[in-house]
XYZ file of C-alpha atoms in Angstrom:
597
model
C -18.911 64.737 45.208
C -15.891 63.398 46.625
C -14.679 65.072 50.116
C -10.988 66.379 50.848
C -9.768 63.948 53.282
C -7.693 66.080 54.831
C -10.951 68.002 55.891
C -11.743 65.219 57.671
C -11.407 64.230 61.626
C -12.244 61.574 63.651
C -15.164 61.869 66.104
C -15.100 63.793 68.969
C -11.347 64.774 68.395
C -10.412 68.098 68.274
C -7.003 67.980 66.643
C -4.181 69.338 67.910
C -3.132 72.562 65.653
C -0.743 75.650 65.644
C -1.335 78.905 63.550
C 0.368 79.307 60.251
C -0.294 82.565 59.586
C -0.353 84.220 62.886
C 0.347 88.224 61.546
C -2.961 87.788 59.438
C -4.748 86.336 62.743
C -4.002 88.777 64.966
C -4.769 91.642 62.061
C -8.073 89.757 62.248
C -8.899 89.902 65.841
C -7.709 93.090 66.165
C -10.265 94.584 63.597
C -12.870 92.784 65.663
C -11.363 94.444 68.930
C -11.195 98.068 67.850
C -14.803 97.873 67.478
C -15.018 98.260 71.030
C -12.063 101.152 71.692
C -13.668 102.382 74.084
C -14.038 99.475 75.889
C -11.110 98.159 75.354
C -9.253 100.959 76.561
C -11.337 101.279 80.208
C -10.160 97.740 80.175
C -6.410 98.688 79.875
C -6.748 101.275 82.463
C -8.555 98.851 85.293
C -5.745 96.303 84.395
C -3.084 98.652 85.405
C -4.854 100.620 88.226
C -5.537 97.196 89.918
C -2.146 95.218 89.228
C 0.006 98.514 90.538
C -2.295 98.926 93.232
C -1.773 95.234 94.435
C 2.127 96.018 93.601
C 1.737 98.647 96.699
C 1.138 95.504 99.182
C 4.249 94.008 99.541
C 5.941 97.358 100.309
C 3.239 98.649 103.095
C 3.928 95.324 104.484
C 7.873 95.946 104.901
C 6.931 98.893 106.389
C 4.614 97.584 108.848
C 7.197 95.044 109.531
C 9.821 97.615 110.210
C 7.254 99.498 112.606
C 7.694 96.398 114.706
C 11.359 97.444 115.918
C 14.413 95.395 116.837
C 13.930 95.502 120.180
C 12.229 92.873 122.594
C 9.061 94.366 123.278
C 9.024 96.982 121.316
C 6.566 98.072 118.667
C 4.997 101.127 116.899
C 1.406 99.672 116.752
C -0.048 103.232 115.373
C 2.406 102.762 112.295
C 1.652 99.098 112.128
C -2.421 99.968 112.284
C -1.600 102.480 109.539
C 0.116 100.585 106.815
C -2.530 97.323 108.095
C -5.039 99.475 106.862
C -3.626 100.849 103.687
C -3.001 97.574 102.568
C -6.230 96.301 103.086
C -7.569 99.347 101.169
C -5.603 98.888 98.675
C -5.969 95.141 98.381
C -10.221 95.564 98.787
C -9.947 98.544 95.403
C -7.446 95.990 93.237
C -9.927 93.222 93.916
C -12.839 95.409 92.950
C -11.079 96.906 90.314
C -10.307 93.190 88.794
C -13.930 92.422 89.581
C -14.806 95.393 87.056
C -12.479 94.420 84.740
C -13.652 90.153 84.697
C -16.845 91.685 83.744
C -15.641 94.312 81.577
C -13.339 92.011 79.540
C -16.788 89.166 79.742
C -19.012 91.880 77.621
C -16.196 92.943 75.524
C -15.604 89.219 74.473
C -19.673 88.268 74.566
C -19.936 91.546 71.850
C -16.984 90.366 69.982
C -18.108 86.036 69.871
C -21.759 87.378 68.599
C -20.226 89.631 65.919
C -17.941 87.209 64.945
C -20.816 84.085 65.272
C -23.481 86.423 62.531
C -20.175 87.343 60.496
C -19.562 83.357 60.193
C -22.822 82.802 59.913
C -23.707 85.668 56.969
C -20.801 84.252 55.392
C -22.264 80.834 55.581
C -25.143 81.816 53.570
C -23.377 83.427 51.012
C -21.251 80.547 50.354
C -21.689 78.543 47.017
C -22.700 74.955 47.225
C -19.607 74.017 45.977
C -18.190 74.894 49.419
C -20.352 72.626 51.401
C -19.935 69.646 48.901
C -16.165 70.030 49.930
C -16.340 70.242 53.612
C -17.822 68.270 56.093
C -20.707 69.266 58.084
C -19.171 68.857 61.340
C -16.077 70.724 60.640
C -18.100 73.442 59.495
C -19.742 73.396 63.158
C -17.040 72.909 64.696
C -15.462 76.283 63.253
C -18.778 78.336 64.340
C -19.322 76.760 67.967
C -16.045 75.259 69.232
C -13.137 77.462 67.686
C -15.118 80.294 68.390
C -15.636 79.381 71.966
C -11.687 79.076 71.746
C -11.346 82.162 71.064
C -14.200 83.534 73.779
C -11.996 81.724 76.503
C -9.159 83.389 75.635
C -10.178 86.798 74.950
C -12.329 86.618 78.287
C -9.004 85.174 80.423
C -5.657 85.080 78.380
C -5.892 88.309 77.388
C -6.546 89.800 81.226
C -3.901 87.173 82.541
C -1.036 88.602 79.760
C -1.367 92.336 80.594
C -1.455 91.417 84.295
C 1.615 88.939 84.020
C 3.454 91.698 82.399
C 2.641 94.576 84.499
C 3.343 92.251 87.807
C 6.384 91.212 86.167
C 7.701 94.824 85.143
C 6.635 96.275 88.708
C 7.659 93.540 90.765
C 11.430 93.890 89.089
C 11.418 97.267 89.230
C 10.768 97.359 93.475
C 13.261 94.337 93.684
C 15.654 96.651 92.043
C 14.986 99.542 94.726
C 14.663 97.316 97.759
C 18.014 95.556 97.011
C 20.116 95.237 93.771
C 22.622 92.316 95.037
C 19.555 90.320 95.821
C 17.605 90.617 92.872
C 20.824 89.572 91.190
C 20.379 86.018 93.274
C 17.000 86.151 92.029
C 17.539 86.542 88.352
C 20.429 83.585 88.400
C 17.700 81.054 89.326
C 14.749 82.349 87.659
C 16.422 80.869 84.437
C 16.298 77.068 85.927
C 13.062 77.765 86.574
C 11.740 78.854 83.062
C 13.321 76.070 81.485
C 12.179 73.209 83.512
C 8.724 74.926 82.686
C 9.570 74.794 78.508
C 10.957 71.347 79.026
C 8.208 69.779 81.053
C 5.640 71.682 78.629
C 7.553 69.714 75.667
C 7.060 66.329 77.278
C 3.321 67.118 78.552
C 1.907 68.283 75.766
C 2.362 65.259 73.219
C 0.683 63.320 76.306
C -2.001 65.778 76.202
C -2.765 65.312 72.658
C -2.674 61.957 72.935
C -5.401 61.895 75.801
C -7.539 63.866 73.739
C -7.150 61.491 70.395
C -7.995 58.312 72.812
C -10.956 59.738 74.773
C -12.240 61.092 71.056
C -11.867 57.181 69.717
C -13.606 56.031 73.160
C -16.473 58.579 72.511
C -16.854 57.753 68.622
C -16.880 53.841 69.530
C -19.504 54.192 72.064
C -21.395 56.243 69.679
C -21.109 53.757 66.682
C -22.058 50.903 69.133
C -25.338 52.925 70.572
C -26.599 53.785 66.986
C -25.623 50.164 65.890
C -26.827 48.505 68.728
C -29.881 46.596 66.885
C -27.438 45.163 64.373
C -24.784 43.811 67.067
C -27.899 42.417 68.789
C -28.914 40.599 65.475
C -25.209 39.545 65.097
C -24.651 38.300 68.608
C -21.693 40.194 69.108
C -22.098 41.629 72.373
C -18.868 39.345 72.921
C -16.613 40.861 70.431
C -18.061 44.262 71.003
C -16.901 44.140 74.501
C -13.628 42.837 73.942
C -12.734 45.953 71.579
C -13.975 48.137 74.151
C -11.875 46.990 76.648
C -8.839 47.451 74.250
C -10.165 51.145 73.749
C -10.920 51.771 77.125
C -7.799 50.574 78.509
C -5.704 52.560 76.303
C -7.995 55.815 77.181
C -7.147 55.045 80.524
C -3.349 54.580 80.527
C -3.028 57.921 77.856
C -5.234 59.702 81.028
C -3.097 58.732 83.884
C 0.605 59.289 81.627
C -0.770 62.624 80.543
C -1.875 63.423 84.270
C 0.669 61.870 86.171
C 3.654 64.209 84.460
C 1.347 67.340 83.987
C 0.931 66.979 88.082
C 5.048 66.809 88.367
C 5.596 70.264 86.915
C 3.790 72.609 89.935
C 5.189 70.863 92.758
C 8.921 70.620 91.034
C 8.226 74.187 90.341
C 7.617 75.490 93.335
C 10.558 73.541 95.276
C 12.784 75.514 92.466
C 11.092 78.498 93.982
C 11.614 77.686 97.665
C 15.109 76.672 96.816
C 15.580 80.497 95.045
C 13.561 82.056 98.301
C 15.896 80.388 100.734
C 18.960 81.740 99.184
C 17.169 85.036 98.982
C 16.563 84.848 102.625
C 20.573 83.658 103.710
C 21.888 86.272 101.433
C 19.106 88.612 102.988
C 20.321 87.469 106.362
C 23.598 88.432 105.665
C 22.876 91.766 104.506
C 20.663 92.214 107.380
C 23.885 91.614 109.563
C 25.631 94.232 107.887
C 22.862 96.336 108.083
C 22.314 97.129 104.360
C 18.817 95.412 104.870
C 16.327 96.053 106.956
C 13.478 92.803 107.867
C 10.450 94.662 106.615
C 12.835 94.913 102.966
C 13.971 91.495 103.180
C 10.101 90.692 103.820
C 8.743 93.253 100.912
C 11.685 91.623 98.518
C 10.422 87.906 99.507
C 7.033 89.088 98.624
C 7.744 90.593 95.090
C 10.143 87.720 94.390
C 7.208 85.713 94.110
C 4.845 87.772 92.454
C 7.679 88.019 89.659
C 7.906 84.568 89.560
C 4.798 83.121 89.123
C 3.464 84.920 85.948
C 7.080 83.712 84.679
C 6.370 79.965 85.556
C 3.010 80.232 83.535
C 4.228 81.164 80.570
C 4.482 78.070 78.732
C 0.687 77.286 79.888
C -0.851 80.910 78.407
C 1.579 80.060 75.251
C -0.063 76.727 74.890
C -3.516 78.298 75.112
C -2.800 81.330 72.878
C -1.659 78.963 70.069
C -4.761 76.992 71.047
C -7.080 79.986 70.215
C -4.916 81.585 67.217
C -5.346 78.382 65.561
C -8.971 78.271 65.780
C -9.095 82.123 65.066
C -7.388 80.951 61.555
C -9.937 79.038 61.089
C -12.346 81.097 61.301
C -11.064 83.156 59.648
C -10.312 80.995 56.754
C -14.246 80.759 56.045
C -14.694 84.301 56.565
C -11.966 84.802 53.332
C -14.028 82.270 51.840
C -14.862 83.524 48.035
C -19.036 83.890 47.784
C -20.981 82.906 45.469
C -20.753 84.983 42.231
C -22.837 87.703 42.101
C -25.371 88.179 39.170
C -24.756 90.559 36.617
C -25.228 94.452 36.702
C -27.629 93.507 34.013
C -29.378 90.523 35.447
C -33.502 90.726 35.333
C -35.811 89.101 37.556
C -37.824 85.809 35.868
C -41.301 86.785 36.537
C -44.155 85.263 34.864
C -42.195 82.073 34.593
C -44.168 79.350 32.027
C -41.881 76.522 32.486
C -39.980 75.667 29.312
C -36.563 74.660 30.071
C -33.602 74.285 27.731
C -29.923 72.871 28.110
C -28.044 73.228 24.889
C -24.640 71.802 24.287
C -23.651 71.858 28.196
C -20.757 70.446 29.601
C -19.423 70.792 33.162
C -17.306 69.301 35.715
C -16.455 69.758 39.271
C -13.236 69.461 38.705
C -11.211 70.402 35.622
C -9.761 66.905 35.071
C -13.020 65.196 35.316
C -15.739 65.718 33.197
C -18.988 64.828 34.307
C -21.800 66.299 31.656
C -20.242 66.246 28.052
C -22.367 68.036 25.374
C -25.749 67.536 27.151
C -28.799 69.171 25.062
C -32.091 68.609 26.204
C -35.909 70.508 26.229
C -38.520 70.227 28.476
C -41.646 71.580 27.251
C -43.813 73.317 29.403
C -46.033 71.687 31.513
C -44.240 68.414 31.065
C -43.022 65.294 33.362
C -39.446 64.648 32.291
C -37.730 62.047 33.985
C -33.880 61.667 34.581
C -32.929 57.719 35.021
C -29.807 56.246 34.693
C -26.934 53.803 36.444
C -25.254 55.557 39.526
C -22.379 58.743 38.920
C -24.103 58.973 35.425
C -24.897 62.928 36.120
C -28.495 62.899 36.612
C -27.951 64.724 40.644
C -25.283 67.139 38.667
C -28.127 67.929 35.864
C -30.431 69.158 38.810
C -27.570 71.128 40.235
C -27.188 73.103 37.164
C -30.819 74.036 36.543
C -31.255 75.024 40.052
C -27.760 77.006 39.436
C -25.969 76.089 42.731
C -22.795 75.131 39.626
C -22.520 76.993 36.316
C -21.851 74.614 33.246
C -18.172 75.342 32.031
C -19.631 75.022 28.542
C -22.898 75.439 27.011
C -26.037 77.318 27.959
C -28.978 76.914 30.192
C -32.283 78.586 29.607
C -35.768 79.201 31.371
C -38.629 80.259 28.861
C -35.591 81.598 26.470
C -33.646 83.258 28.860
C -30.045 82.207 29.526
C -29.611 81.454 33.341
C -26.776 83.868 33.798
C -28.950 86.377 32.614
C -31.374 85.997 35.778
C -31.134 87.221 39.151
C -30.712 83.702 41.080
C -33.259 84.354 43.659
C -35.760 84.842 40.981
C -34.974 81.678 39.236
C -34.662 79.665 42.568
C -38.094 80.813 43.538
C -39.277 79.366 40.337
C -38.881 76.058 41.179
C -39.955 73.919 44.139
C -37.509 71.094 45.002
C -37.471 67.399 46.864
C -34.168 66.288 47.538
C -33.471 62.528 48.627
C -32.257 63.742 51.941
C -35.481 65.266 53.129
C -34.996 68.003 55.740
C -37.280 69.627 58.422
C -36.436 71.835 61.618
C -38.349 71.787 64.997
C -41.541 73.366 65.078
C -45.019 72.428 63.840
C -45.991 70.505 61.444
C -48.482 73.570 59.594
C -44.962 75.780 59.866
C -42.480 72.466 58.334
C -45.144 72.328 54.995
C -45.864 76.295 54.782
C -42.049 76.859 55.124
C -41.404 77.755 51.847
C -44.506 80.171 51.300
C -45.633 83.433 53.348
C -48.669 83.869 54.823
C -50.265 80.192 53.715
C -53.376 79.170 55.218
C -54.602 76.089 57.217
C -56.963 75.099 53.928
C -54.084 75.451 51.435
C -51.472 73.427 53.861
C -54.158 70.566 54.409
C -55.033 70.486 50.879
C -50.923 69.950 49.818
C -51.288 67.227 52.471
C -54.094 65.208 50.870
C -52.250 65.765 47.727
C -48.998 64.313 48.964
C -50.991 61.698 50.897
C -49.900 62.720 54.776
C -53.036 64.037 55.794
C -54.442 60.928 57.284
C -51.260 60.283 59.327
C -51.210 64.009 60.544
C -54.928 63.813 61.692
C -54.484 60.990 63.610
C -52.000 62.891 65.742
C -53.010 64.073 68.853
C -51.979 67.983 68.227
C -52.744 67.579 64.171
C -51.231 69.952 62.369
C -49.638 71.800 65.432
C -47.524 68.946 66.557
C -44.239 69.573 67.364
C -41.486 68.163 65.840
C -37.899 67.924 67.106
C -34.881 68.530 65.450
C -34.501 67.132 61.991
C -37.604 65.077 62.731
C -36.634 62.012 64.838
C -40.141 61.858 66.146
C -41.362 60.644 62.726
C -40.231 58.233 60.070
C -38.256 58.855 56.911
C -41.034 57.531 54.422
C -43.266 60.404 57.337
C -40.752 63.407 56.248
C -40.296 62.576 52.611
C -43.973 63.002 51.950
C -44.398 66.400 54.430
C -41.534 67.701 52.397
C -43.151 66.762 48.879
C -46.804 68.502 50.653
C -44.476 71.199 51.280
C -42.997 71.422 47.489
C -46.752 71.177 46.458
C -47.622 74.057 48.203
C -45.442 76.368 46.604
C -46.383 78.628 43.252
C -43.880 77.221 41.949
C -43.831 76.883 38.260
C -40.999 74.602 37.846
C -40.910 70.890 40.094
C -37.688 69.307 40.625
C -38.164 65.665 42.745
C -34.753 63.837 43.237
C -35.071 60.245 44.117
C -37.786 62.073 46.330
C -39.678 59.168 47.067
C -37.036 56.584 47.777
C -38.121 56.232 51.349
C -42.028 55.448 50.797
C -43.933 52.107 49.367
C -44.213 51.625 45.432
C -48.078 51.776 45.709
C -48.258 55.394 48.225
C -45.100 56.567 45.353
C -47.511 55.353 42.371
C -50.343 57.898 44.284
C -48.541 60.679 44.705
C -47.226 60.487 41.233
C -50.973 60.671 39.806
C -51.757 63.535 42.763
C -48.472 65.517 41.576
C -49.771 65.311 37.643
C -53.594 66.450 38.995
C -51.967 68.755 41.139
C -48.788 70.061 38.769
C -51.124 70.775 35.733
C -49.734 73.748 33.408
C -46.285 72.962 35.365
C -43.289 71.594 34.268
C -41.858 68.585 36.274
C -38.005 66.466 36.529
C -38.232 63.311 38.240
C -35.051 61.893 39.507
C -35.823 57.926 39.684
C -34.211 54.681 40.085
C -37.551 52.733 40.692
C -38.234 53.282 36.638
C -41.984 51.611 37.600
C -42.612 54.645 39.108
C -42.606 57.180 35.820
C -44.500 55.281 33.462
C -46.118 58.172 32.377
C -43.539 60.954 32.041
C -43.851 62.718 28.875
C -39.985 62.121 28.304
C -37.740 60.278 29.929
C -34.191 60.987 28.925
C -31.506 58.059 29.809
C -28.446 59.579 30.821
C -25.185 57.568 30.751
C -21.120 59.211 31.245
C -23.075 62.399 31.034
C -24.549 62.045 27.673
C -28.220 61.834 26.963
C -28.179 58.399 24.828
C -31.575 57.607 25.029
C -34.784 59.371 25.208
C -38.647 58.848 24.367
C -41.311 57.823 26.585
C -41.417 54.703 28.356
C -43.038 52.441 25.793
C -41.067 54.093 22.971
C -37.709 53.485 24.890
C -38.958 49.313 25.893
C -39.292 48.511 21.877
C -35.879 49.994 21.244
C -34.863 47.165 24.030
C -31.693 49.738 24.702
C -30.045 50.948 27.902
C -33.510 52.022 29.399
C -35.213 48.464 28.442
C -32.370 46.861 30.181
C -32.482 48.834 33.355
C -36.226 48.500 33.880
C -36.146 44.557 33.098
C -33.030 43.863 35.641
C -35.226 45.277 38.479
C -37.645 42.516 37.773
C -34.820 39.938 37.775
């Protein structure tokens, strides 16, 4: 099926979003926050117990200064001793206080990214088919590992640095305030220069930014292409050429780096000469209030102190903006699959399909993936049971769609489809899943042992039954010649063993099932004609009493299928077995005779 291209990004880019709906998004973390009140509001307390203790510092130090007198020689060292030591007091509880709190805020985000992780997850597994057919797999794991990690950062950081930023903020204005209004008056004329040289810089910067990312993702996905394709460009000789483009790619990686770099480094140093340039006209004016004696040093020192804890969560701003929008956006996204509609239930009414015989029926079916575009128009077909029935027919003719309706991962729009007389809607879809054992082109098996990859799909199997499927699906000898046998390890999605290797341990695993129903689709495209020709007479020794569809382009391969129906635009045009069909020299006689051309 044909994949939204907008759903699509290039590799290793992480595009560059904001949050459309941010109300919803924050509704959504928020659910996912009160889970933990508790927590959350211990956290709350420790973040304003430690900022207002820190706030104490800058006053205890005026005072201390103040202790030291006016006088040459003069100086109260028991008052100086005693504020020294409350501030280092209350310094050592705000730093163990924001100790607690790091690790509070760590567990309350490590609860929240597992919740969230099973709830994406769960959802995952109760999505349709459909959904995955429409998104790619990589965005999909992007939204449960990266976005969520987003979010982890900034529930673990942002959040601790806002409340902190506005408490310092708040208090540090408020003791400017007491300490001396005409100054803070200074103060708050220049802050404004300072916030939007901040905005404007972030502007510029962040365009760079993005574009850093986009040419270090095309730097990574070249490199990548070239390592996988490295045996062609070797058989090409185009080391050359190769080379050349990298050099391009590099180059531009490199200049997009240093741009992005080279103006992000401008904006702290600029920044804090604003802030000097604000502190020394805090200190003149201080000077001159000093003079008149409206100041005293240890205020002008306290004031010079605050003026710079008000200022820096200010200056930051843009930067926890940036990164909030950074995690809201991926929060959307998550949330987006977590709104996802499931698949459709079954009915109140739906039975289980036990004692399944195998007779299958599609009568007058017709379904497309999309509205406009019909794929299966009017389809009617029976499979007796116990039968081989094979599906052939020229590419995007519907044979992949007819599987996908038996199996029930689509509904037909039209039409009815029935196991041993029973309609399909009328069946719980776990019971009629279990009835059939399926081989899909794209073979798939997950690390672990070989014994667990074949007994995957049925509890409790034993060694005898597993190395019987194995004969059957002719494996065995390769799997006894294996140092570890059948407890050999393979690694993820089997790279440690050939496709032709893991097409015929997933068919032993298929065979092993109780399945009455056997669905193989273009199952053995990966393995010789003579080892397909064997396991086509061990499947009909081995599938006796069971009904079978065979997916198959190589039409040499189902000779002896009881029916073969020839499916072309969705409509079953031909059908018969395989001698019948070759002296009605039709569509199927043509199709087997071009692959002998």
């Amino acid at each position: 099926m044909a994949v939204n291209p907008e759903n699509q990004a290039k590799k290793g880019q992480t595009p560059v979003s904001k949050p459309k709906d941010i109300k919803s998004t924050i509704k959504g973390l928020w659910n996912y926050l009160c889970r933990y009140r508790g927590l959350l509001c211990l956290a709350v307390i420790l973040t304003i117990s430690s900022n207002l203790l820190a706030l104490v510092g800058p006053m205890l130090s005026g005072s201390a200064i103040d202790a030291i007198g006016s006088k040459k020689g003069e100086a109260n060292f028991q008052k100086i001793f005693f504020y020294a030591g409350l501030m280092i007091l209350f310094y050592i509880v705000s730093s163990a206080l924001t100790y607690l709190l790091s690790l509070l805020m760590l567990e309350i985000s490590r609860k929240i990214v597992r919740q969230m992780r099973n709830d994406v997850f769960s959802k995952l597994m109760e999505l349709p088919v459909g959904y995955f057919d429409q998104h790619l797999s990589g965005d999909i794991i992007s939204r449960i590992s990266y976005d969520i990690d987003v979010i982890n950062t900034s529930l673990s950081t942002d959040l601790i640095q806002i409340c902190a930023s506005i408490i310092t903020v708040i208090g540090s204005f408020i003791m400017m305030v007491v300490i001396s209004p005409p100054l803070m008056i200074v103060m708050v004329l220049m802050i404004p220069i300072s916030i939007f040289y901040t905005r404007y810089m972030a502007r510029k910067t962040r365009p760079l930014f993005s574009k850093r990312s986009a040419k270090l993702g095309e730097l990574n996905g070249f490199v990548e292409e070239m390592i996988s394709g490295h045996k062609t460009i070797k058989a090409y000789a185009r080391e050359e050429v190769m080379l050349s483009k990298f050099d391009t790619i590099n180059e531009e990686a490199v200049t997009a780096y240093y741009n992005a770099d080279y103006y992000g480094s401008m904006v702290g140093p600029t920044v804090n000469f604003i802030n000097n340039i604000s502190l020394t006209i805090v200190a003149v004016f201080g000077a001159v209030l000093y003079l008149f004696g409206i100041l005293s040093l240890g205020s002008i020192s306290s004031f010079v102190l605050y003026s710079r804890k008000f200022s820096g969560p200010i200056n930051e701003a843009a930067n926890i903006v940036s990164e909030l929008q950074s995690a809201l956006a991926a929060a959307e996204r998550v949330f987006r699959v977590l709104k996802e509609e499931p698949e459709v239930k079954d009915t109140k009414d739906a039975k289980l399909l036990t004692e399944v015989i195998g007779k299958v029926e599609l009568k007058d079916v017709t379904f497309g993936y999309h509205k406009e575009h019909t794929i299966i128009k009017n389809l009617s077909l029976t499979a007796k049971a116990g039968s081989l029935t094979a599906i052939v027919g020229p590419t995007g003719a519907g044979k992949t769609t007819i599987i996908n309706l038996l199996m029930r991962f689509y509904d037909p729009d039209f039409g009815t489809i029935c196991v041993d007389e029973k309609e399909n809607r009328e069946i719980t879809r776990e019971s009629l899943r279990k009835s059939y054992a399926m081989v899909l082109q794209d073979t798939w098996v997950f690390g672990g042992t070989i014994f667990d990859n074949i007994a995957y799909g049925k509890e409790n199997a034993t060694i005898e039954e597993v190395v019987a499927a194995a004969k059957a699906a002719k494996i065995h000898s390769y799997i006894s010649k294996l140092p570890d046998g059948y407890e050999t390890i393979l690694t993820e999605d089997g790279v440690n063993i050939s496709k032709g290797q893991k097409q015929l341990l997933t068919i032993a695993r298929a065979m092993l099932l109780d399945a009455k129903i056997l669905i193989l689709d273009e199952a053995t495209s990966n393995v010789d004609t003579r080892t397909e020709i064997q396991i086509q007479k061990a499947m009909r020794t081995l599938m006796k009493g069971k009904t079978c569809f065979v997916i198959a382009h190589r039409l040499s391969t189902i000779r002896e299928a009881d029916l073969i129906l020839v499916v072309e635009n969705g409509n079953v045009v031909e059908q018969g077995t395989h001698w019948e069909l070759l002296k009605k020299q039709g569509v199927y006689s043509k199709l087997y005779y071009s692959q002998f051309q």
